[in-house]
């Protein structure tokens, strides 16, 4: 009997309309458009504005579009996994809230937290539910309202992040398409370099934590950069070697969009030219869990059935990994 794999059968994305440009940031902190572009590749990012609007609203828009594109009712979704670093609340899971907002009444749902690697962790997890044969329609949503945890007086972090969401639908396939392999890694010792200091059980919210601005992203950029360059490049090369994929066999690299210099290093290590690399960091910045599905959504028309695609990410934790996908539709 042919093995059942989890094929991506639809992809969608959603970014809010409000733009925060490098020029806007020049008026807010001591920075320049030139510094931001040369160090990161970012020109502008999207910000979700509106009282009470949250990560689940970004995710819900992406899921509604996904269902419309595939021509299915949200009631057909059996499992919805949301990867996010900015949940609407500490609990319940943002996935539960998205399911409610889109009317996915028959889905069970939960969140995955792996910072910027969350989408590939969730994709790998979701694919196992399909491979088991128990579920036929699994939605993976990557969504973050990063602007809710960014200190817009800290020039080292506020230039990097934006808001956005993307989603994919997984369905069973018996012809060898879909999520074919993944290598996922984590190292909690890296937490000291990238974290949110307060608001969890270690340091619950208090007047003191608010005064100390400890509910925002803290990042020691240089060590994170070094670990990201090495690990994202190594794991991408490793998944190619493990599956005997040569550079010419790979149609696309879909890298997490944290910094263009990290992406360049990964592509070089894989032996890929930059025309095979999906890159939209200049328009959206780092949307954390949104980056990879947003790329797939924007490049969907260029993808062909049988394309070998490598997804790669690195993020807080540290967490990192790579996934090999054989694209299941298109000419
Ligand atoms: N504008 C102008 N100057 C700045 C800015 C800014 N926005 N930010 C920092 N600087 C200054 C610093 O103060 C420093 O000045 P100094 O030399 O006088 O002390 C100088 O620029 C260099 O700072 P570095 O931090 O060394 O700059 P670097 O070249 O490392 O770039 C960056 C910083 C872009 C953050 C980089 O380190 C990076 O990309 N790190 C990795 C990010 C990443 O991959 N994160 C993981 C995913 S995110 C997640 O998981 C949530």
PDB file of N, CA, C and O in Angstrom, residues 4 26-27 47 78 104-105 111 124 134 141 155 179 203 209 237 257-258 261 277 287 319 327:
ATOM      1  N   UNK A   4       0.624   7.236   3.025  1.00  0.00           N
ATOM      2  CA  UNK A   4      -0.142   8.487   2.990  1.00  0.00           C
ATOM      3  C   UNK A   4       0.736   9.624   3.487  1.00  0.00           C
ATOM      4  O   UNK A   4       1.344   9.537   4.556  1.00  0.00           O
ATOM      5  N   UNK A  26      12.212  56.510  11.558  1.00  0.00           N
ATOM      6  CA  UNK A  26      13.228  57.569  11.751  1.00  0.00           C
ATOM      7  C   UNK A  26      12.700  58.680  12.663  1.00  0.00           C
ATOM      8  O   UNK A  26      13.469  59.338  13.350  1.00  0.00           O
ATOM      9  N   UNK A  27      11.369  58.859  12.627  1.00  0.00           N
ATOM     10  CA  UNK A  27      10.775  59.926  13.459  1.00  0.00           C
ATOM     11  C   UNK A  27      10.518  59.439  14.890  1.00  0.00           C
ATOM     12  O   UNK A  27      10.243  60.228  15.784  1.00  0.00           O
ATOM     13  N   UNK A  47       1.176  46.910  10.390  1.00  0.00           N
ATOM     14  CA  UNK A  47       0.799  46.976  11.798  1.00  0.00           C
ATOM     15  C   UNK A  47      -0.722  46.839  11.899  1.00  0.00           C
ATOM     16  O   UNK A  47      -1.464  47.535  11.200  1.00  0.00           O
ATOM     17  N   UNK A  78     -11.047  19.537  10.557  1.00  0.00           N
ATOM     18  CA  UNK A  78     -11.087  18.609  11.704  1.00  0.00           C
ATOM     19  C   UNK A  78     -10.103  19.004  12.810  1.00  0.00           C
ATOM     20  O   UNK A  78     -10.304  18.692  13.979  1.00  0.00           O
ATOM     21  N   UNK A 104     -15.288  27.130  12.587  1.00  0.00           N
ATOM     22  CA  UNK A 104     -14.767  25.757  12.449  1.00  0.00           C
ATOM     23  C   UNK A 104     -15.285  24.942  13.638  1.00  0.00           C
ATOM     24  O   UNK A 104     -14.515  24.514  14.516  1.00  0.00           O
ATOM     25  N   UNK A 105     -16.572  24.694  13.618  1.00  0.00           N
ATOM     26  CA  UNK A 105     -17.269  24.120  14.786  1.00  0.00           C
ATOM     27  C   UNK A 105     -16.876  22.680  15.083  1.00  0.00           C
ATOM     28  O   UNK A 105     -17.032  22.213  16.204  1.00  0.00           O
ATOM     29  N   UNK A 111      -2.543  25.454  20.235  1.00  0.00           N
ATOM     30  CA  UNK A 111      -1.428  26.303  19.811  1.00  0.00           C
ATOM     31  C   UNK A 111      -0.093  25.572  19.925  1.00  0.00           C
ATOM     32  O   UNK A 111       0.059  24.668  20.761  1.00  0.00           O
ATOM     33  N   UNK A 124       4.869  20.240  10.742  1.00  0.00           N
ATOM     34  CA  UNK A 124       5.332  18.866  10.961  1.00  0.00           C
ATOM     35  C   UNK A 124       4.340  18.115  11.851  1.00  0.00           C
ATOM     36  O   UNK A 124       3.968  16.970  11.562  1.00  0.00           O
ATOM     37  N   UNK A 134      -6.041   9.340  10.523  1.00  0.00           N
ATOM     38  CA  UNK A 134      -7.223   9.657  11.346  1.00  0.00           C
ATOM     39  C   UNK A 134      -7.928  10.937  10.880  1.00  0.00           C
ATOM     40  O   UNK A 134      -9.134  11.078  11.062  1.00  0.00           O
ATOM     41  N   UNK A 141      -2.082  27.416  10.903  1.00  0.00           N
ATOM     42  CA  UNK A 141      -2.057  28.882  10.820  1.00  0.00           C
ATOM     43  C   UNK A 141      -0.815  29.393  11.539  1.00  0.00           C
ATOM     44  O   UNK A 141      -0.555  28.999  12.676  1.00  0.00           O
ATOM     45  N   UNK A 155      15.298  50.960  19.563  1.00  0.00           N
ATOM     46  CA  UNK A 155      15.650  50.909  18.137  1.00  0.00           C
ATOM     47  C   UNK A 155      16.210  49.553  17.709  1.00  0.00           C
ATOM     48  O   UNK A 155      16.193  49.202  16.531  1.00  0.00           O
ATOM     49  N   UNK A 179       4.432  16.998   2.715  1.00  0.00           N
ATOM     50  CA  UNK A 179       5.522  17.120   3.696  1.00  0.00           C
ATOM     51  C   UNK A 179       6.251  15.776   3.732  1.00  0.00           C
ATOM     52  O   UNK A 179       5.713  14.784   4.224  1.00  0.00           O
ATOM     53  N   UNK A 203       7.660  35.436  36.149  1.00  0.00           N
ATOM     54  CA  UNK A 203       7.595  36.838  36.567  1.00  0.00           C
ATOM     55  C   UNK A 203       6.253  37.415  36.132  1.00  0.00           C
ATOM     56  O   UNK A 203       6.154  38.046  35.067  1.00  0.00           O
ATOM     57  N   UNK A 209       7.095  45.279  36.768  1.00  0.00           N
ATOM     58  CA  UNK A 209       7.511  44.734  35.454  1.00  0.00           C
ATOM     59  C   UNK A 209       7.092  45.689  34.337  1.00  0.00           C
ATOM     60  O   UNK A 209       7.784  45.805  33.329  1.00  0.00           O
ATOM     61  N   UNK A 237      21.206  22.414   4.833  1.00  0.00           N
ATOM     62  CA  UNK A 237      22.123  21.528   4.107  1.00  0.00           C
ATOM     63  C   UNK A 237      21.898  20.080   4.535  1.00  0.00           C
ATOM     64  O   UNK A 237      21.922  19.155   3.714  1.00  0.00           O
ATOM     65  N   UNK A 257      11.868  34.933   7.535  1.00  0.00           N
ATOM     66  CA  UNK A 257      12.357  36.260   7.126  1.00  0.00           C
ATOM     67  C   UNK A 257      12.706  37.085   8.376  1.00  0.00           C
ATOM     68  O   UNK A 257      11.907  37.897   8.844  1.00  0.00           O
ATOM     69  N   UNK A 258      13.912  36.844   8.916  1.00  0.00           N
ATOM     70  CA  UNK A 258      14.343  37.625  10.089  1.00  0.00           C
ATOM     71  C   UNK A 258      15.375  38.658   9.691  1.00  0.00           C
ATOM     72  O   UNK A 258      15.405  39.747  10.247  1.00  0.00           O
ATOM     73  N   UNK A 261      20.602  38.963   5.616  1.00  0.00           N
ATOM     74  CA  UNK A 261      21.962  38.409   5.650  1.00  0.00           C
ATOM     75  C   UNK A 261      21.958  36.942   6.102  1.00  0.00           C
ATOM     76  O   UNK A 261      22.778  36.144   5.644  1.00  0.00           O
ATOM     77  N   UNK A 277      15.087  31.811  -4.081  1.00  0.00           N
ATOM     78  CA  UNK A 277      14.800  32.091  -2.671  1.00  0.00           C
ATOM     79  C   UNK A 277      13.608  33.039  -2.561  1.00  0.00           C
ATOM     80  O   UNK A 277      13.599  34.106  -3.171  1.00  0.00           O
ATOM     81  N   UNK A 287       7.537  38.749  10.565  1.00  0.00           N
ATOM     82  CA  UNK A 287       6.193  38.529  11.131  1.00  0.00           C
ATOM     83  C   UNK A 287       6.174  37.252  11.986  1.00  0.00           C
ATOM     84  O   UNK A 287       5.109  36.671  12.219  1.00  0.00           O
ATOM     85  N   UNK A 319      15.086  27.700  18.728  1.00  0.00           N
ATOM     86  CA  UNK A 319      14.430  26.654  17.964  1.00  0.00           C
ATOM     87  C   UNK A 319      14.860  26.820  16.516  1.00  0.00           C
ATOM     88  O   UNK A 319      15.084  27.947  16.070  1.00  0.00           O
ATOM     89  N   UNK A 327       5.664  19.946  -3.742  1.00  0.00           N
ATOM     90  CA  UNK A 327       4.436  20.714  -3.995  1.00  0.00           C
ATOM     91  C   UNK A 327       3.421  19.867  -4.753  1.00  0.00           C
ATOM     92  O   UNK A 327       3.779  19.150  -5.689  1.00  0.00           O
TER      93      UNK A 327
END
